[in-house]
Short mmCIF file of C-alpha atoms in Angstrom, two decimals:
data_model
loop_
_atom_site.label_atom_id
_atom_site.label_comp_id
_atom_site.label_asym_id
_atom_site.label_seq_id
_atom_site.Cartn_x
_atom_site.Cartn_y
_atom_site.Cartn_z
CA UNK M 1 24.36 -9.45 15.09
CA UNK M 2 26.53 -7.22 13.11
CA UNK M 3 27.14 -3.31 13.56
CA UNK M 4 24.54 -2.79 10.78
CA UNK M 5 21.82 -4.88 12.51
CA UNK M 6 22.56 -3.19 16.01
CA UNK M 7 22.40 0.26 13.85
CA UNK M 8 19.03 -0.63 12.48
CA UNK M 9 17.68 -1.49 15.93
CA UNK M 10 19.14 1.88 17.70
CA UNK M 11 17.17 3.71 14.68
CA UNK M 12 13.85 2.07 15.63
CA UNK M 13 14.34 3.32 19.22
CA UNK M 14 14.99 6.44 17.52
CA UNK M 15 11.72 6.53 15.55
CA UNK M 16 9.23 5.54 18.50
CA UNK M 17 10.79 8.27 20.35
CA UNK M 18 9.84 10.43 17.74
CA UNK M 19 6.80 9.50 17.51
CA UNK M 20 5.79 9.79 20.97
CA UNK M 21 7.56 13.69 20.66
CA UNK M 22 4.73 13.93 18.04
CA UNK M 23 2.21 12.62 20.09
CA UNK M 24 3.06 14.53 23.07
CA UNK M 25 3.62 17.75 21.65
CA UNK M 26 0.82 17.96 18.99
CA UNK M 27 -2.04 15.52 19.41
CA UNK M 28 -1.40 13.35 16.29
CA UNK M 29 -0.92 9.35 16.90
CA UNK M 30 1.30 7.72 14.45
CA UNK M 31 2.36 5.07 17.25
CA UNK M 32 0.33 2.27 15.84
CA UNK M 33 1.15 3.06 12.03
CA UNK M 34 2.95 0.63 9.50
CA UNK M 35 6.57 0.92 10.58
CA UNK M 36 7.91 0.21 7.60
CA UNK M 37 5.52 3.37 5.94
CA UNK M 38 6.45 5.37 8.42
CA UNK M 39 10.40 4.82 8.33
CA UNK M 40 10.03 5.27 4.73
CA UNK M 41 8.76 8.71 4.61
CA UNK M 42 10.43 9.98 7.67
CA UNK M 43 13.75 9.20 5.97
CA UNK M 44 12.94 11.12 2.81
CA UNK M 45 12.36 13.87 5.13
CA UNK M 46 16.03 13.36 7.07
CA UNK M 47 17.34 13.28 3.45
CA UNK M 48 15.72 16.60 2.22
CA UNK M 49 16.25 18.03 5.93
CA UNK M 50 19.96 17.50 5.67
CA UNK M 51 19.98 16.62 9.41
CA UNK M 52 22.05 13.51 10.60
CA UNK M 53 19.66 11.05 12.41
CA UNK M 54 15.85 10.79 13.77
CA UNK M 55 17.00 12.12 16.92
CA UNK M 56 17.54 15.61 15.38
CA UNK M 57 14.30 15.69 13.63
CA UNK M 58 12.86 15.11 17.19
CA UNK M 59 14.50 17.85 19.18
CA UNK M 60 13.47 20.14 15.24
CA UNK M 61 9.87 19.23 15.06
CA UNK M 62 9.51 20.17 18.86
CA UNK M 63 10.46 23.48 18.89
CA UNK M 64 9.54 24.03 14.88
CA UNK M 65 5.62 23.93 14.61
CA UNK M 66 5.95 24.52 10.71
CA UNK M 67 8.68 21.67 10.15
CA UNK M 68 6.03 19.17 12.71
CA UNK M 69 3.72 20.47 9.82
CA UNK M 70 5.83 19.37 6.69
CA UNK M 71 6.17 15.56 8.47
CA UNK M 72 2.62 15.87 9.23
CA UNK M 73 1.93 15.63 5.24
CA UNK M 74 4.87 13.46 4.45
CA UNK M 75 2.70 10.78 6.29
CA UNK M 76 -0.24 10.96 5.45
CA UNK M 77 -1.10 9.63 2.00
CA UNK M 78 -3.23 11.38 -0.25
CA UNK M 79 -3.68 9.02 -3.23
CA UNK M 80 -6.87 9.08 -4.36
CA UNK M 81 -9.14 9.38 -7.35
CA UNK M 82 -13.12 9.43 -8.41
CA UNK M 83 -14.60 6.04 -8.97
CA UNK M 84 -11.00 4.70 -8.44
CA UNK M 85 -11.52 0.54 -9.06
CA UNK M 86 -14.04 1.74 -11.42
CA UNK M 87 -15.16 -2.32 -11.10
CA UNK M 88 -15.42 -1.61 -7.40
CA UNK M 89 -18.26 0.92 -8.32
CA UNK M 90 -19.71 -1.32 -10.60
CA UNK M 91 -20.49 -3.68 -7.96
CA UNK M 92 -21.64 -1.76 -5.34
CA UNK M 93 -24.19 -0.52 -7.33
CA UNK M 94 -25.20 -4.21 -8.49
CA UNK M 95 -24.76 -5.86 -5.21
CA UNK M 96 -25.13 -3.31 -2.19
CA UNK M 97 -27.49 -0.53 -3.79
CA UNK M 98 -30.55 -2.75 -4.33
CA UNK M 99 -30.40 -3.67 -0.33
CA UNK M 100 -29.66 -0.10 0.35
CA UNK M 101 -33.17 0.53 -1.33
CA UNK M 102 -35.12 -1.18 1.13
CA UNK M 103 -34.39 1.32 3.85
CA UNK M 104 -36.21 4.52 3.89
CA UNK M 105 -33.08 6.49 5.00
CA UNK M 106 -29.27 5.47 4.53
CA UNK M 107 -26.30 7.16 6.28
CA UNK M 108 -22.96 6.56 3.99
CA UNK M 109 -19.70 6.95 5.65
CA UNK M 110 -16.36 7.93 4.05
CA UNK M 111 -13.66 7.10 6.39
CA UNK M 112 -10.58 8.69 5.85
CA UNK M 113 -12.09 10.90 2.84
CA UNK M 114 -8.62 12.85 2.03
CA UNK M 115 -9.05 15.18 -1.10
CA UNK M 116 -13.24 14.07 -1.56
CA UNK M 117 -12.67 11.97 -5.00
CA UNK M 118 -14.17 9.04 -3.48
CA UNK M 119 -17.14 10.71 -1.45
CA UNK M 120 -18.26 12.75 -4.62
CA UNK M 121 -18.01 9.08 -6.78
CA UNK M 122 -20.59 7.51 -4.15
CA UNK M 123 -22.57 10.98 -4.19
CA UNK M 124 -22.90 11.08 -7.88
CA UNK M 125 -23.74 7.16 -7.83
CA UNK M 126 -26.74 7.87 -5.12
CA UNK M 127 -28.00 10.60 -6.87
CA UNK M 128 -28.30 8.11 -10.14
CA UNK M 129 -29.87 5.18 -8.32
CA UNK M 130 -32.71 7.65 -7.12
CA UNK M 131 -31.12 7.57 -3.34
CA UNK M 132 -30.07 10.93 -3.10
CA UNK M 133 -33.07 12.64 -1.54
CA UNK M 134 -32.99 9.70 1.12
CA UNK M 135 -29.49 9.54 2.09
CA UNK M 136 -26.69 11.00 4.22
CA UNK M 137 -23.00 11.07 3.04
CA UNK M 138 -20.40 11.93 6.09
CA UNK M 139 -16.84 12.44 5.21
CA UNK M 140 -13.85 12.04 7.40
CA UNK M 141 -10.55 12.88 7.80
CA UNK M 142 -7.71 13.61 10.76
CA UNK M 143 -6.23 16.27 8.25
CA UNK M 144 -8.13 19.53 8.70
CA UNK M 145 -6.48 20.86 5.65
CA UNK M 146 -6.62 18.34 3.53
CA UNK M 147 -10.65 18.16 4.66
CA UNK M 148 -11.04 21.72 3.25
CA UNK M 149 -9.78 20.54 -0.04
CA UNK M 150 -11.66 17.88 -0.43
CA UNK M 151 -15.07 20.59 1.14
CA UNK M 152 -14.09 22.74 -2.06
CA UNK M 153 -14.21 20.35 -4.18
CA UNK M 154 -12.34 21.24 -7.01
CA UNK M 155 -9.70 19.13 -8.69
CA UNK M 156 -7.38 19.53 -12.26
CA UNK M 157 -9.19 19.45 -15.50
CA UNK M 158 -6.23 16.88 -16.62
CA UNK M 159 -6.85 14.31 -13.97
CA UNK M 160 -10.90 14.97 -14.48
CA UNK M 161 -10.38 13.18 -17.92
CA UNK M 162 -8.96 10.11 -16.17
CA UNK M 163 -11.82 10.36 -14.15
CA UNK M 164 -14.60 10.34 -17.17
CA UNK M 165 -12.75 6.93 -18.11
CA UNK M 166 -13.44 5.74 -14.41
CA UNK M 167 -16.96 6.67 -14.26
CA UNK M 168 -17.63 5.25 -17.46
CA UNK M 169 -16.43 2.08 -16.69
CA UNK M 170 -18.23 1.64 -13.71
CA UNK M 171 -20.88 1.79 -14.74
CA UNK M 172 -22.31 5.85 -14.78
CA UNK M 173 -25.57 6.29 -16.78
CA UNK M 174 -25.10 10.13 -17.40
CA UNK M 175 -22.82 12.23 -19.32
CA UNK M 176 -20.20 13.01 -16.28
CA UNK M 177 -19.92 16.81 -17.64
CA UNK M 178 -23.35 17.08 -15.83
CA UNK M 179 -21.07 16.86 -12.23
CA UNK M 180 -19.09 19.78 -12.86
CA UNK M 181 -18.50 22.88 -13.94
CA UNK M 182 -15.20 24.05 -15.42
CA UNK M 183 -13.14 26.76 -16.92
CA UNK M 184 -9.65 25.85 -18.54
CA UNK M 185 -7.89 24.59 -16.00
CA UNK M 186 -10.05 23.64 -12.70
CA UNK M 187 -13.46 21.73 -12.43
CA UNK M 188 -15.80 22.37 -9.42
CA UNK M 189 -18.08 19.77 -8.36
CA UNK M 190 -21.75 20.99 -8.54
CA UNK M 191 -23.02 22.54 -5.24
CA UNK M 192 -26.17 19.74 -5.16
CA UNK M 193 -23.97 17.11 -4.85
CA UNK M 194 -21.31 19.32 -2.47
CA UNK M 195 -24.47 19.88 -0.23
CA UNK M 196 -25.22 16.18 0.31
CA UNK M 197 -21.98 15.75 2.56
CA UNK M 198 -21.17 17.14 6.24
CA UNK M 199 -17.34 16.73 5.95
CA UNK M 200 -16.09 16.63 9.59
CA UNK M 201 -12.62 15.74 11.49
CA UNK M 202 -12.28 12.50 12.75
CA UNK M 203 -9.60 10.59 14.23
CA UNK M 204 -9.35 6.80 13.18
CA UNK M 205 -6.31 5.77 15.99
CA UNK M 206 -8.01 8.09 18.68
CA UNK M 207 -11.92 9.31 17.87
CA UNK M 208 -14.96 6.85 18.65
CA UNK M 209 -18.12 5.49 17.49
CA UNK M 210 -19.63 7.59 14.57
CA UNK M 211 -23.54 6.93 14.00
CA UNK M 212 -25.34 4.34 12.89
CA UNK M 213 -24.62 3.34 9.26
CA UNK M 214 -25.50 1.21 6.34
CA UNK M 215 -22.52 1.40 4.79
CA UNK M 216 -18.87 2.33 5.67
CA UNK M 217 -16.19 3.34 2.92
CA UNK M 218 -12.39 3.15 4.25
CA UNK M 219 -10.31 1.69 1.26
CA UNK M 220 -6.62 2.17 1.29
CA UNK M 221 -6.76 3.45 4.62
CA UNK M 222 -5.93 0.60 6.71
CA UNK M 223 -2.54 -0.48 4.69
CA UNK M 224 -1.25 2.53 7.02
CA UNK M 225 -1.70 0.97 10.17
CA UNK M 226 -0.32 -2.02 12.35
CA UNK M 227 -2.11 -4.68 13.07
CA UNK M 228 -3.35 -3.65 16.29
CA UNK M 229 -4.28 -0.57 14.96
CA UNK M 230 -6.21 -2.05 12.30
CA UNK M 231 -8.40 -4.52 15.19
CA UNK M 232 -9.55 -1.41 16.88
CA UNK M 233 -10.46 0.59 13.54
CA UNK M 234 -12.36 -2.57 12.36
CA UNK M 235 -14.02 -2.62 15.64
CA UNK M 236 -15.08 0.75 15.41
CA UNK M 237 -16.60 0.22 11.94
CA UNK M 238 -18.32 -2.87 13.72
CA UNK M 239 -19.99 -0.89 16.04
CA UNK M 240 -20.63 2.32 13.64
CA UNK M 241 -22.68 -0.47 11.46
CA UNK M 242 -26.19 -1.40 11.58
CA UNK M 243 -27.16 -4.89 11.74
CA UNK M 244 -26.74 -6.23 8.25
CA UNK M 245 -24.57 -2.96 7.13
CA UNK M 246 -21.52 -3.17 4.26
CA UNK M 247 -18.00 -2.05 4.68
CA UNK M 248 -15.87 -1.45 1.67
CA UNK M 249 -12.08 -1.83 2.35
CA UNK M 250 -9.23 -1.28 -0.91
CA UNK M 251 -8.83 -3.94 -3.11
CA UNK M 252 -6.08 -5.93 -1.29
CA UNK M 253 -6.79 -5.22 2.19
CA UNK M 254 -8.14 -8.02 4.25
CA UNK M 255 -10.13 -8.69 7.59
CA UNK M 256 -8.83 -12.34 7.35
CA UNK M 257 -5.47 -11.22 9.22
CA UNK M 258 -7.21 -9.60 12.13
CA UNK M 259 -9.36 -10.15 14.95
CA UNK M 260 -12.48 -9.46 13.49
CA UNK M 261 -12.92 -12.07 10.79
CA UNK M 262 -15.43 -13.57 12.25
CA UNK M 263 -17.60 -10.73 12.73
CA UNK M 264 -18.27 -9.83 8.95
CA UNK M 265 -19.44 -12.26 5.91
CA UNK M 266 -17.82 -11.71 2.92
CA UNK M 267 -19.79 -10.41 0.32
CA UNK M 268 -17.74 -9.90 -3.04
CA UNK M 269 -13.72 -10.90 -2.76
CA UNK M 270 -12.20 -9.22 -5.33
CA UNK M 271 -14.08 -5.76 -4.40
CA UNK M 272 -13.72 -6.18 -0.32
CA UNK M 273 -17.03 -5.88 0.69
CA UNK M 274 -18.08 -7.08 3.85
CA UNK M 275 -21.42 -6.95 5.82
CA UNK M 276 -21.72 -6.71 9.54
CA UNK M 277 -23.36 -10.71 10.77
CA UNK M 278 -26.65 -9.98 12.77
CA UNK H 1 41.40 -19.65 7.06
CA UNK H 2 38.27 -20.62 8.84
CA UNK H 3 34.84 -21.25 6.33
CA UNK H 4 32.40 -19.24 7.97
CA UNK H 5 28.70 -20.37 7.26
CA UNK H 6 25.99 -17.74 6.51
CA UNK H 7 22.40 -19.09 6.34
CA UNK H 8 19.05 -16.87 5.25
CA UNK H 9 15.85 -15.96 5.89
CA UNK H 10 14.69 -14.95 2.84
CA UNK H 11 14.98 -13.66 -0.93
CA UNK H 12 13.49 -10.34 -2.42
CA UNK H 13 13.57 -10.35 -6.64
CA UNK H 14 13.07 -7.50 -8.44
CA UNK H 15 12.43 -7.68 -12.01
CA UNK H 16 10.99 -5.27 -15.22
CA UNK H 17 11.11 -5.67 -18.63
CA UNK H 18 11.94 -9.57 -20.10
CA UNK H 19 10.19 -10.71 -16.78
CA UNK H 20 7.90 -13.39 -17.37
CA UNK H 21 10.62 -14.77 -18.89
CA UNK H 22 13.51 -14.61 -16.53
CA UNK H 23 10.95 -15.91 -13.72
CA UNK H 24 9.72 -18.91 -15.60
CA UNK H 25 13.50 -19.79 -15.90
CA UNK H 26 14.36 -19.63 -12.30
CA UNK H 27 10.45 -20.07 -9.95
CA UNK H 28 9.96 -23.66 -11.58
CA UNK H 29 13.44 -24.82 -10.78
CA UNK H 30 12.89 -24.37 -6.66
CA UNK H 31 13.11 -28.04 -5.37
CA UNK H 32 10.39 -29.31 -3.03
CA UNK H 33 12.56 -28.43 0.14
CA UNK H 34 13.03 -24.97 -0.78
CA UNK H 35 12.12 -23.03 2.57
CA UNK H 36 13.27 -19.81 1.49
CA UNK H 37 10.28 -17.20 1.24
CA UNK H 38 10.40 -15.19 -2.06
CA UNK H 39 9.36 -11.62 -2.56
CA UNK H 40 8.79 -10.23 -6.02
CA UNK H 41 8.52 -7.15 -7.47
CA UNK H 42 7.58 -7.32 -11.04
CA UNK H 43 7.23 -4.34 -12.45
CA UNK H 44 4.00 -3.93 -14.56
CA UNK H 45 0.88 -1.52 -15.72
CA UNK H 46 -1.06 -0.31 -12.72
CA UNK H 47 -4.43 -1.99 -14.45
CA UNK H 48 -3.05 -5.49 -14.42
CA UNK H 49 -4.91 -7.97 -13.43
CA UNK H 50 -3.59 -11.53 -10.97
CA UNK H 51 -2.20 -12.81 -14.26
CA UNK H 52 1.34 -13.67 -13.16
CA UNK H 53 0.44 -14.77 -9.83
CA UNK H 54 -2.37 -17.70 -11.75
CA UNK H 55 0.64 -18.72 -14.20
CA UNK H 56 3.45 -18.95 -11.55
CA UNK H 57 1.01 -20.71 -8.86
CA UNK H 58 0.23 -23.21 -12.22
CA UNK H 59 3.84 -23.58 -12.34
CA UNK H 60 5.61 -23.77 -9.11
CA UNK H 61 5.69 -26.49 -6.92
CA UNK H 62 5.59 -23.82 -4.09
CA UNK H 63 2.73 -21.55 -3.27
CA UNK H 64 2.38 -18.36 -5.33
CA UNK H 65 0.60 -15.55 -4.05
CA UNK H 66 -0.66 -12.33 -4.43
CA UNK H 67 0.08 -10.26 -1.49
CA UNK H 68 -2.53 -8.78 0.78
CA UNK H 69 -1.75 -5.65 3.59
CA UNK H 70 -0.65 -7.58 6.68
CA UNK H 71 -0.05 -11.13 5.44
CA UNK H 72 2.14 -12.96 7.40
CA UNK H 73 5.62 -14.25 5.10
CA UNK H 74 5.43 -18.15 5.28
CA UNK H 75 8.26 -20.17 4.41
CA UNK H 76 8.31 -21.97 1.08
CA UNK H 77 5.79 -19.41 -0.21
CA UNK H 78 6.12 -17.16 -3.38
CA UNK H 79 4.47 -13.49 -3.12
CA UNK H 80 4.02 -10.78 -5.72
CA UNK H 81 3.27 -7.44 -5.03
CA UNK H 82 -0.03 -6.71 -7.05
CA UNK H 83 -0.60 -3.74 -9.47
CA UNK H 84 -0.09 -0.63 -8.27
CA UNK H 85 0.96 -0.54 -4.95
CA UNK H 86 4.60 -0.89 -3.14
CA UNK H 87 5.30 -3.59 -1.34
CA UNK H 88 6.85 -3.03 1.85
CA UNK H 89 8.36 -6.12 5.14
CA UNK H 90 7.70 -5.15 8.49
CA UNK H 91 10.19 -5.50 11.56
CA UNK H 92 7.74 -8.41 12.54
CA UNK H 93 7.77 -10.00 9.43
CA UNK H 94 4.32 -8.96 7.86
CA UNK H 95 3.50 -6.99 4.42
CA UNK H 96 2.50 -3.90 4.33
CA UNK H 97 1.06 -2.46 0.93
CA UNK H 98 1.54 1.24 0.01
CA UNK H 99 -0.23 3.64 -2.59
CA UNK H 100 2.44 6.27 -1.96
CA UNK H 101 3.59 7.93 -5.17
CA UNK H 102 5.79 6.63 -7.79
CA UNK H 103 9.34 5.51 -7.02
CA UNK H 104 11.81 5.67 -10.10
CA UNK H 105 8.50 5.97 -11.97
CA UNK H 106 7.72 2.48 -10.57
CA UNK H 107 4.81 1.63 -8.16
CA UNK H 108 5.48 -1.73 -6.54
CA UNK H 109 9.42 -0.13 -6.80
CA UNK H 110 11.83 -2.53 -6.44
CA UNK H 111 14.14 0.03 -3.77
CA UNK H 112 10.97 0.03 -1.75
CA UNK H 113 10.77 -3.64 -1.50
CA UNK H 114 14.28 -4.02 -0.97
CA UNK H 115 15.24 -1.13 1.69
CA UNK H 116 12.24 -2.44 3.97
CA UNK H 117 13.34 -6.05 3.85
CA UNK H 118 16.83 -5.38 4.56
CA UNK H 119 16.02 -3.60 7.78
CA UNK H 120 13.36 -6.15 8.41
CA UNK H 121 16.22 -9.35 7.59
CA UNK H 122 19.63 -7.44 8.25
CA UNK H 123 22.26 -9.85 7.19
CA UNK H 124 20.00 -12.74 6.48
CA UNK H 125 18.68 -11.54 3.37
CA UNK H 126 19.57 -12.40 -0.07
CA UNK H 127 18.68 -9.98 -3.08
CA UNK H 128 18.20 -10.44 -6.62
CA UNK H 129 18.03 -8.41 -9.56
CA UNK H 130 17.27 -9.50 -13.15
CA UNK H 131 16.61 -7.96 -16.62
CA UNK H 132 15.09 -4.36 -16.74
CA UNK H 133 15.37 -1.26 -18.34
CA UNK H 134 15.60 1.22 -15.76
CA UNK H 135 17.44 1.29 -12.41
CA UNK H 136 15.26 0.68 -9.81
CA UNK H 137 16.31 -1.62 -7.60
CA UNK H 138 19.91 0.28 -7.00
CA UNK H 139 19.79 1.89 -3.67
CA UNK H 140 17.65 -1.09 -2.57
CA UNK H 141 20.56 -3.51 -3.64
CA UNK H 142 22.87 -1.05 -1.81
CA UNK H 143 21.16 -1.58 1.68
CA UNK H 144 21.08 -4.89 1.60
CA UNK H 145 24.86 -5.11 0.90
CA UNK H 146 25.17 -2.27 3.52
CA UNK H 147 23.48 -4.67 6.16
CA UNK H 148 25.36 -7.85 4.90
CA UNK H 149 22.94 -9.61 2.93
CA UNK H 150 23.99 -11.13 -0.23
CA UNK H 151 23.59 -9.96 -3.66
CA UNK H 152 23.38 -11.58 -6.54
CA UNK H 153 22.51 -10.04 -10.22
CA UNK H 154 21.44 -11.91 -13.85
CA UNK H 155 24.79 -11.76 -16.08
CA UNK H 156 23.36 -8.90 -18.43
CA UNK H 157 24.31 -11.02 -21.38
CA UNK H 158 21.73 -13.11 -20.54
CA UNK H 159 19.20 -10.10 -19.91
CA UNK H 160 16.40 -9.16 -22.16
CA UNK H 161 17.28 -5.46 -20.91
CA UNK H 162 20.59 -4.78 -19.77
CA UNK H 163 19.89 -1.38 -17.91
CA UNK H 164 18.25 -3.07 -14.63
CA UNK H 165 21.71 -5.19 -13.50
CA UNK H 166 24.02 -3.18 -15.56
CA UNK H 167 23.24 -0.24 -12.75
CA UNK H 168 23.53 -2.42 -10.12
CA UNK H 169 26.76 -4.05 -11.07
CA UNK H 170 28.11 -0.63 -11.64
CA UNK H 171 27.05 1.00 -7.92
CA UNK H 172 27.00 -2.14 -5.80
CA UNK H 173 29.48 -4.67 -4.60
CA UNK H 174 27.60 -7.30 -5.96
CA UNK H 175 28.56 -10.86 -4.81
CA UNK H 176 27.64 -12.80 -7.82
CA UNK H 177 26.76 -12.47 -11.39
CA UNK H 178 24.77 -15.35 -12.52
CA UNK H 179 23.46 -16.27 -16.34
CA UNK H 180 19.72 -16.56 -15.90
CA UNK H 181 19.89 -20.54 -16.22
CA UNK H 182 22.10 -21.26 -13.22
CA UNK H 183 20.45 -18.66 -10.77
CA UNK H 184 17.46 -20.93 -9.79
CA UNK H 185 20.05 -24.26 -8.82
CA UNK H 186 22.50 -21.66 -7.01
CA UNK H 187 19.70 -20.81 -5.00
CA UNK H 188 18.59 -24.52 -4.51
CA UNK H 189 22.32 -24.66 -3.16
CA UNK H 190 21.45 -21.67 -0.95
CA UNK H 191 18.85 -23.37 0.79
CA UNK H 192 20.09 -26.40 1.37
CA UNK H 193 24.15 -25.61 2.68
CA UNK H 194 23.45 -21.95 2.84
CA UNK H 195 27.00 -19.65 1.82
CA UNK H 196 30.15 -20.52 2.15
CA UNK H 197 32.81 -17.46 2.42
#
């Protein structure tokens, strides 16, 4: 191997010791993350940080709660919009709404929520399928302050127009002005729909089992994570699902690489939706 | 003076505007016995759809895919990075998707693609950069050279947009500049005796 290879394997050492500093000093587990994520942004850190090497950011973010904090956001991803894969939408309300309706009650979880987009989509889609009154929305996130965001519930006025263009095109019956209320620059999501989710902190990589649901949302989550970080998060979904209960993953994420194929049917392909075998 | 022998692991393309084109000149040409896996990066609006990956898989004798988080990279396979997300290697030789923001206004960014699989393939990686208008793909092509892979570029006068290898040529230490029509044999020639120095 040449000097450059060796170098790229000393810097590896130097990240998992990092991580474990993190760990060990504040709580948060980034062990079993995507490597190559987590190099990524820890490197645009180095570079704004104008330190040398990872070891230096290690002995920093130990003594420096507030530059632990700035890493703390540079990996965790909040990309997210309302009724993002408006198509997505479109199908769960074809395909997983109409068995929804049977039950008398539903609990809906949003795992990994960030900023709320996503939770709000699936409240406003409830509330037009006549499931509101009879259903529970829970929405969770390891990032407490990213959580309060997405409790507030207020986003841009320019990104709300992308979001019209979503909900129309998956399928939303209403005028989507009816959500919100807004002054130039902000919209607020309505306090009825706001009041239909208990927004809570939860740990994917280190919290348990969390109720017994119909249907689990966790899409672009999972890309984040190793693989055997991703076997235990599917196997807590498993065992947060009722008999017969969907899970919704991001478009191009896949239980066919992990250990819990088996355990799922595959409902719709293109949409990831699964549902927990009986 | 001794001929020292360097064999690969794999390729990494990236590509932007004048794509479809450039790739339909080189993917087809692969001979059966290519082994060399083949990450793309084609840069293209966030709502597209699997087009490329249903033309090229029509095309190819090899396998053309459309990546998925976590899927292992098999050898002789062809894999795109879809829509809208980055497409990252792991140390272990899996791929990792990524909705992080924008890189040189690109997401799947060519840099992204590249950076992660030259740590992931060190000096047995060989990177290639065809017609684009912008520079992504610059740092990337600088790691890999950094790490001792080999890079090779489409001759700009062949390129539908200059920009894309233009930037390269003029930051990198680029190993070869190719016109579009040769670049599929030379890496036919790869595979088979891998690089002769």
């Amino acid at each position: 191997m040449n000097r450059a290879g060796e170098n790229i394997k000393n810097e590896r050492i130097e990240i998992r010791l990092l991580l474990e500093a993190v760990n060990l000093k504040y709580g948060y587990d980034f062990r079993n993350y995507s490597f190559a994520h987590v190099k990524r942004r820890l490197e645009k850190r180095l570079n704004l940080s104008g330190m040398d090497n990872f070891s230096q950011m290690q002995h920093r973010l130990i003594y420096d709660a507030s530059f632990f904090n700035l890493i703390l956001f540079d990996l965790s991803i909040n990309v997210t919009e309302m009724f993002r894969d408006p198509w997505v939408y479109k199908k769960i309300r074809g395909t997983v709404i109409p068995v929804l309706k049977t039950y008398p009650y539903i609990k809906v979880w949003h795992a990994g929520c960030s900023t709320g987009q996503e939770v709000y989509s699936m409240a406003i889609l409830l509330e037009e399928e006549g499931m509101k009154k009879r259903a529970q929305l829970y929405a969770t996130d390891f990032n407490e302050l990213i959580l309060s965001r997405a409790k507030d519930g207020i986003y841009p006025m320019d990104v709300m127009r992308k979001y019209i263009n979503n909900y129309q095109k998956s399928g939303g019956k209403k005028d989507f002005s009816d959500y919100y209320a807004a002054d130039y620059s902000h919209a607020i999501i309505k306090r009825g729909l706001r009041d239909k989710i208990l927004f809570s902190s939860h740990n994917l990589v280190t919290d348990g089992v969390f109720g017994e649901m119909n249907l689990i949302l966790c899409r672009n989550v999972l890309i984040y994570f190793d693989k055997a970080l991703q076997n235990r998060v599917l196997k807590l979904f498993h065992d947060s699902l009722c008999p017969g209960g969907f899970l919704c993953l991001g478009t191009k994420e896949s239980i066919k690489f992990s250990e819990l194929s088996d355990a799922f049917e595959l409902v719709c392909d293109q949409e990831k939706i699964y549902r927990k075998r009986r | 003076m001794a001929v020292s022998k360097q064999s690969y692991d794999a390729i990494v393309i990236g590509v932007s505007a004048g794509g479809l084109v450039a790739l339909t000149e080189i993917l087809p040409k692969f001979d059966k016995d290519m082994t060399l896996p083949v990450m793309i990066v084609q840069h293209q609006h966030h709502d597209s759809d699997d087009f490329l990956v249903r033309y090229f898989d029509h095309l190819c004798r090899h396998s053309v895919r459309e990546v998925e988080d976590k899927m292992p990279v098999e050898s002789g396979t062809i894999y795109f990075a879809p829509a809208n997300y980055h497409l990252l290697v792991e140390p272990d030789k899996t791929l990792s998707l990524s909705t992080e923001a924008r890189v040189n206004y690109s997401r799947p960014s060519i840099d992204v693609l590249f950076e992660s699989a030259a740590d992931a393939y060190t000096d047995r990686l060989v990177g290639i950069i065809l017609t684009g208008a912008n520079s992504d793909g610059t740092h990337g092509a600088a790691r890999i050279k950094k790490l001792g892979g080999l890079i090779i570029v489409q001759d700009p006068e062949t390129a539908e947009a200059q920009a894309m290898p233009m930037s390269v040529i003029k930051h990198v230490q680029v190993d070869h500049i190719l016109p579009l029509n040769t670049i599929g044999d030379f890496i036919n020639r790869l595979n088979q005796e891998g690089y002769s120095f």
